[in-house]
Amino acid sequence: MTAFAVISDLHANLEAVEAVFHRIEQLGIRETVCLGDVVGYGADPGPTTRLVMQHCKWTIKGNHDWGLFHGAEDFNPLARDALMFTRRKLQPSVFTPGRRAAWQFLRDLPERREDFGYLFCHGSPRDPVMEYMLKSDGFLDPEKMSQNFQRIDSPCFIGHTHWPGIHRPDFRFSHATDEQCEFVIAGPCIVNVGSVGQPRDGDPRASFAIVYDGRVEIHRVAYDFRATQAKILAAGLHPALAERLARGK
Ligand code: ZN
């Protein structure tokens, strides 16, 4: 039986990433794929990127990874400041040639992947790096939903909104919770694996998915977010980026 883990939106949160990799190993899962936003917001972009390079079968590009190498005008002020910080931490120079591998890894990430018979994107099937598939799109923007569903005939995995759950072919969204964390996947459906490093669904625990033949489980792992908060503050990043980790918002 195939079983693999899907992680997304790590956002340079090393404590959350370590906790998630540890849990994946405990579960006996040997392959992990990463849907991007390895960096941005958090204080540990270098160590987080190197862990991903070591542990993941492949990684695709998120909007924050993209933003490192492009203008940051489209980002909100908090995200923009964090991108500047991330560039300072990661960009190689003649004095820091050891950074080159991680920098090139992030620069060269592909925008989408097909593997295990599924499609994987950071944002959405039609706009893989930037577009948000919101839980409300089923009734607020059915045109967007149908255009995305037209592009898939099998399950697709995404991240980007930091809200774990499943968009069904009738466009309804089911939020993944402790009570409902396992979903059958067959035919077209879009599974959001949630965020490892900055959950926003009101649950501060790191979120990721394990995919088995025909089903997906959303897992949550508690981690030492106070250590992460202390590093964000010490790095001079905006206090809101630390504070939200305690609330999962
Ligand atoms: Zn993200």
Coordinates of C-alpha atoms and ligand atoms in Angstrom, one line a residue:
M1 CA 0.0 0.0 0.0
T2 CA 1.3 3.5 -0.9
A3 CA 1.4 5.9 2.1
F4 CA 3.1 9.2 2.1
A5 CA 3.0 12.5 4.0
V6 CA 2.1 15.9 2.5
I7 CA 3.3 19.1 4.3
S8 CA 2.8 22.7 3.4
D9 CA 3.3 26.3 4.6
L10 CA 6.2 25.6 7.0
H11 CA 7.0 29.4 7.1
A12 CA 10.5 29.0 8.7
N13 CA 9.0 27.6 11.9
L14 CA 11.7 25.1 12.8
E15 CA 10.1 23.8 16.0
A16 CA 6.9 22.9 14.2
V17 CA 8.7 21.3 11.3
E18 CA 10.9 19.2 13.6
A19 CA 7.7 18.0 15.5
V20 CA 6.0 17.1 12.2
F21 CA 8.9 15.2 10.8
H22 CA 9.3 13.3 14.1
R23 CA 5.6 12.3 14.0
I24 CA 5.8 11.2 10.4
E25 CA 8.7 9.0 11.3
Q26 CA 6.8 7.6 14.3
L27 CA 3.9 6.8 12.0
G28 CA 6.3 4.7 9.8
I29 CA 5.8 6.9 6.7
R30 CA 8.9 6.9 4.5
E31 CA 8.0 9.5 1.9
T32 CA 7.1 13.2 2.4
V33 CA 6.3 15.8 -0.2
C34 CA 6.2 19.6 0.4
L35 CA 3.8 22.0 -1.2
G36 CA 5.8 25.2 -0.6
D37 CA 6.0 28.3 1.6
V38 CA 9.1 26.8 3.2
V39 CA 10.1 30.3 4.3
G40 CA 8.4 33.6 5.1
Y41 CA 7.1 34.9 8.5
G42 CA 9.4 32.8 10.7
A43 CA 12.9 33.3 12.1
D44 CA 14.6 30.1 10.9
P45 CA 14.5 30.0 7.1
G46 CA 18.0 28.5 6.7
P47 CA 17.6 25.5 9.1
T48 CA 14.0 24.9 7.9
T49 CA 15.1 24.8 4.2
R50 CA 17.9 22.4 4.9
L51 CA 15.6 20.1 6.8
V52 CA 13.2 20.1 3.9
M53 CA 16.0 19.4 1.4
Q54 CA 17.1 16.4 3.6
H55 CA 13.6 14.9 4.3
C56 CA 11.4 15.6 1.3
K57 CA 11.1 13.6 -1.9
W58 CA 10.3 16.8 -3.7
T59 CA 9.1 20.4 -3.0
I60 CA 7.0 22.8 -5.1
K61 CA 7.0 26.6 -5.0
G62 CA 4.8 28.7 -2.7
N63 CA 4.1 32.4 -3.0
H64 CA 6.6 33.3 -0.3
D65 CA 9.4 31.2 -1.9
W66 CA 8.5 33.0 -5.2
G67 CA 8.6 36.4 -3.4
L68 CA 12.2 35.9 -2.4
F69 CA 13.3 36.2 -6.0
H70 CA 10.7 38.8 -7.2
G71 CA 9.3 42.1 -6.1
A72 CA 7.4 42.0 -2.8
E73 CA 4.8 44.6 -3.8
D74 CA 1.9 42.1 -3.7
F75 CA 2.6 41.1 -0.1
N76 CA 1.1 42.7 3.0
P77 CA 3.5 44.8 5.1
L78 CA 4.1 42.0 7.6
A79 CA 4.9 39.4 4.9
R80 CA 7.0 42.0 3.1
D81 CA 9.2 42.7 6.1
A82 CA 9.5 39.0 6.8
L83 CA 10.6 38.5 3.2
M84 CA 13.3 41.2 3.5
F85 CA 14.5 39.4 6.7
T86 CA 14.5 36.1 4.9
R87 CA 16.6 37.5 2.0
R88 CA 19.1 38.8 4.5
K89 CA 19.3 35.4 6.2
L90 CA 19.5 33.3 3.0
Q91 CA 21.1 35.2 0.2
P92 CA 24.7 33.9 -0.4
S93 CA 27.6 36.2 -0.8
V94 CA 31.4 35.8 -1.1
F95 CA 31.5 35.7 2.7
T96 CA 28.7 33.1 3.0
P97 CA 29.1 30.6 0.1
G98 CA 27.6 27.8 2.3
R99 CA 24.2 29.4 1.8
R100 CA 24.2 28.7 -2.0
A101 CA 22.6 25.3 -2.0
A102 CA 19.5 26.3 0.0
W103 CA 19.2 29.6 -2.0
Q104 CA 19.3 27.7 -5.4
F105 CA 16.9 25.0 -4.1
L106 CA 14.3 27.7 -3.3
R107 CA 14.9 29.6 -6.6
D108 CA 14.5 26.5 -8.7
L109 CA 11.4 24.9 -7.2
P110 CA 8.8 23.8 -9.8
E111 CA 5.3 25.2 -9.7
R112 CA 3.4 21.9 -9.7
R113 CA 4.0 18.2 -9.6
E114 CA 2.2 15.0 -10.5
D115 CA 3.0 11.9 -8.4
F116 CA 1.3 8.9 -6.9
G117 CA -1.5 9.5 -9.5
Y118 CA -2.4 12.9 -7.9
L119 CA -1.8 16.6 -8.7
F120 CA 0.0 18.8 -6.2
C121 CA 0.0 22.7 -6.2
H122 CA 0.6 25.3 -3.5
G123 CA -2.5 27.5 -4.4
S124 CA -4.9 26.1 -6.9
P125 CA -4.9 23.9 -10.1
R126 CA -5.4 26.9 -12.4
D127 CA -3.0 29.3 -10.7
P128 CA -0.6 27.0 -8.7
V129 CA 1.5 29.6 -6.9
M130 CA -0.8 32.5 -6.1
E131 CA -4.5 31.7 -6.1
Y132 CA -6.3 31.0 -2.8
M133 CA -9.0 28.4 -2.7
L134 CA -11.1 29.6 0.2
K135 CA -13.5 27.5 2.2
S136 CA -16.3 30.0 1.2
D137 CA -15.6 29.8 -2.5
G138 CA -18.2 27.1 -3.0
F139 CA -21.0 29.6 -2.5
L140 CA -19.2 33.0 -3.0
D141 CA -17.3 32.1 -6.2
P142 CA -18.6 29.0 -7.9
E143 CA -17.1 30.1 -11.2
K144 CA -13.6 29.9 -9.7
M145 CA -14.4 26.5 -8.2
S146 CA -15.7 25.1 -11.5
Q147 CA -12.7 26.4 -13.5
N148 CA -10.4 24.7 -11.0
F149 CA -12.4 21.5 -10.9
Q150 CA -12.4 21.4 -14.8
R151 CA -8.6 21.0 -14.6
I152 CA -8.6 17.8 -12.5
D153 CA -10.1 14.3 -12.8
S154 CA -8.4 12.9 -9.7
P155 CA -7.6 14.1 -6.2
C156 CA -5.5 17.3 -6.0
F157 CA -3.5 18.5 -2.9
I158 CA -3.0 22.1 -2.0
G159 CA -2.0 24.4 0.9
H160 CA -1.8 28.2 0.9
T161 CA -4.9 29.2 3.0
H162 CA -3.6 27.4 6.1
W163 CA -7.1 25.9 6.5
P164 CA -7.1 22.0 6.4
G165 CA -10.1 20.3 4.8
I166 CA -11.5 19.1 1.6
H167 CA -13.3 20.8 -1.3
R168 CA -15.8 18.3 -2.8
P169 CA -17.0 18.1 -6.4
D170 CA -20.3 19.7 -5.3
F171 CA -18.1 22.6 -4.1
R172 CA -18.9 22.1 -0.4
F173 CA -15.9 22.4 1.9
S174 CA -15.4 20.2 5.0
H175 CA -13.0 21.6 7.6
A176 CA -10.8 18.9 9.1
T177 CA -11.2 18.7 12.8
D178 CA -10.3 16.1 15.5
E179 CA -13.8 14.7 15.1
Q180 CA -13.6 14.6 11.3
C181 CA -10.0 14.2 10.3
E182 CA -10.3 11.3 7.7
F183 CA -11.7 11.7 4.2
V184 CA -12.3 9.3 1.4
I185 CA -10.6 10.6 -1.8
A186 CA -11.7 9.3 -5.2
G187 CA -12.2 11.2 -8.5
P188 CA -11.9 15.0 -8.5
C189 CA -11.6 16.6 -5.1
I190 CA -9.2 19.2 -3.6
V191 CA -7.6 18.5 -0.3
N192 CA -6.0 21.3 1.7
V193 CA -3.4 19.9 4.0
G194 CA -3.3 23.0 6.3
S195 CA -0.1 24.7 7.6
V196 CA 2.8 23.2 9.5
G197 CA 4.2 26.6 10.7
Q198 CA 1.3 29.0 10.9
P199 CA -2.1 27.4 11.3
R200 CA -5.1 29.8 10.9
D201 CA -8.1 27.7 11.6
G202 CA -8.1 28.4 15.3
D203 CA -6.1 25.3 16.3
P204 CA -2.5 26.2 17.0
R205 CA -1.1 22.7 16.4
A206 CA 0.9 22.0 13.2
S207 CA -1.2 20.5 10.5
F208 CA -0.2 17.9 7.8
A209 CA -1.7 15.0 5.8
I210 CA -1.0 11.3 5.4
V211 CA -2.3 9.8 2.2
Y212 CA -3.2 6.2 1.9
D213 CA -4.8 4.4 -1.0
G214 CA -8.2 6.1 -1.4
R215 CA -8.2 8.1 1.8
V216 CA -6.4 11.0 3.5
E217 CA -5.9 11.7 7.2
I218 CA -5.2 15.2 8.5
H219 CA -2.9 15.1 11.6
R220 CA -2.3 17.8 14.2
V221 CA 0.9 18.0 16.3
A222 CA 1.5 20.2 19.3
Y223 CA 4.9 21.8 19.4
D224 CA 6.8 24.3 21.6
F225 CA 5.4 27.5 20.0
R226 CA 6.8 29.6 22.8
A227 CA 10.3 28.8 21.6
T228 CA 9.3 29.9 18.1
Q229 CA 7.7 33.1 19.4
A230 CA 10.9 34.0 21.3
K231 CA 13.0 33.6 18.2
I232 CA 10.6 35.7 16.1
L233 CA 10.8 38.5 18.7
A234 CA 14.5 38.2 19.0
A235 CA 14.9 38.5 15.2
G236 CA 13.0 41.8 15.3
L237 CA 10.1 40.5 13.2
H238 CA 6.7 41.9 13.9
P239 CA 5.2 40.8 17.3
A240 CA 1.9 39.9 15.6
L241 CA 3.8 37.1 13.8
A242 CA 4.7 35.6 17.2
E243 CA 1.4 36.2 18.9
R244 CA -0.8 34.5 16.2
L245 CA 1.0 31.2 16.7
A246 CA -0.5 30.8 20.2
R247 CA -4.0 31.3 18.8
G248 CA -3.7 29.5 15.5
K249 CA -5.2 32.5 13.6
Ligands
ZN1 ZN 1.6 30.1 3.5

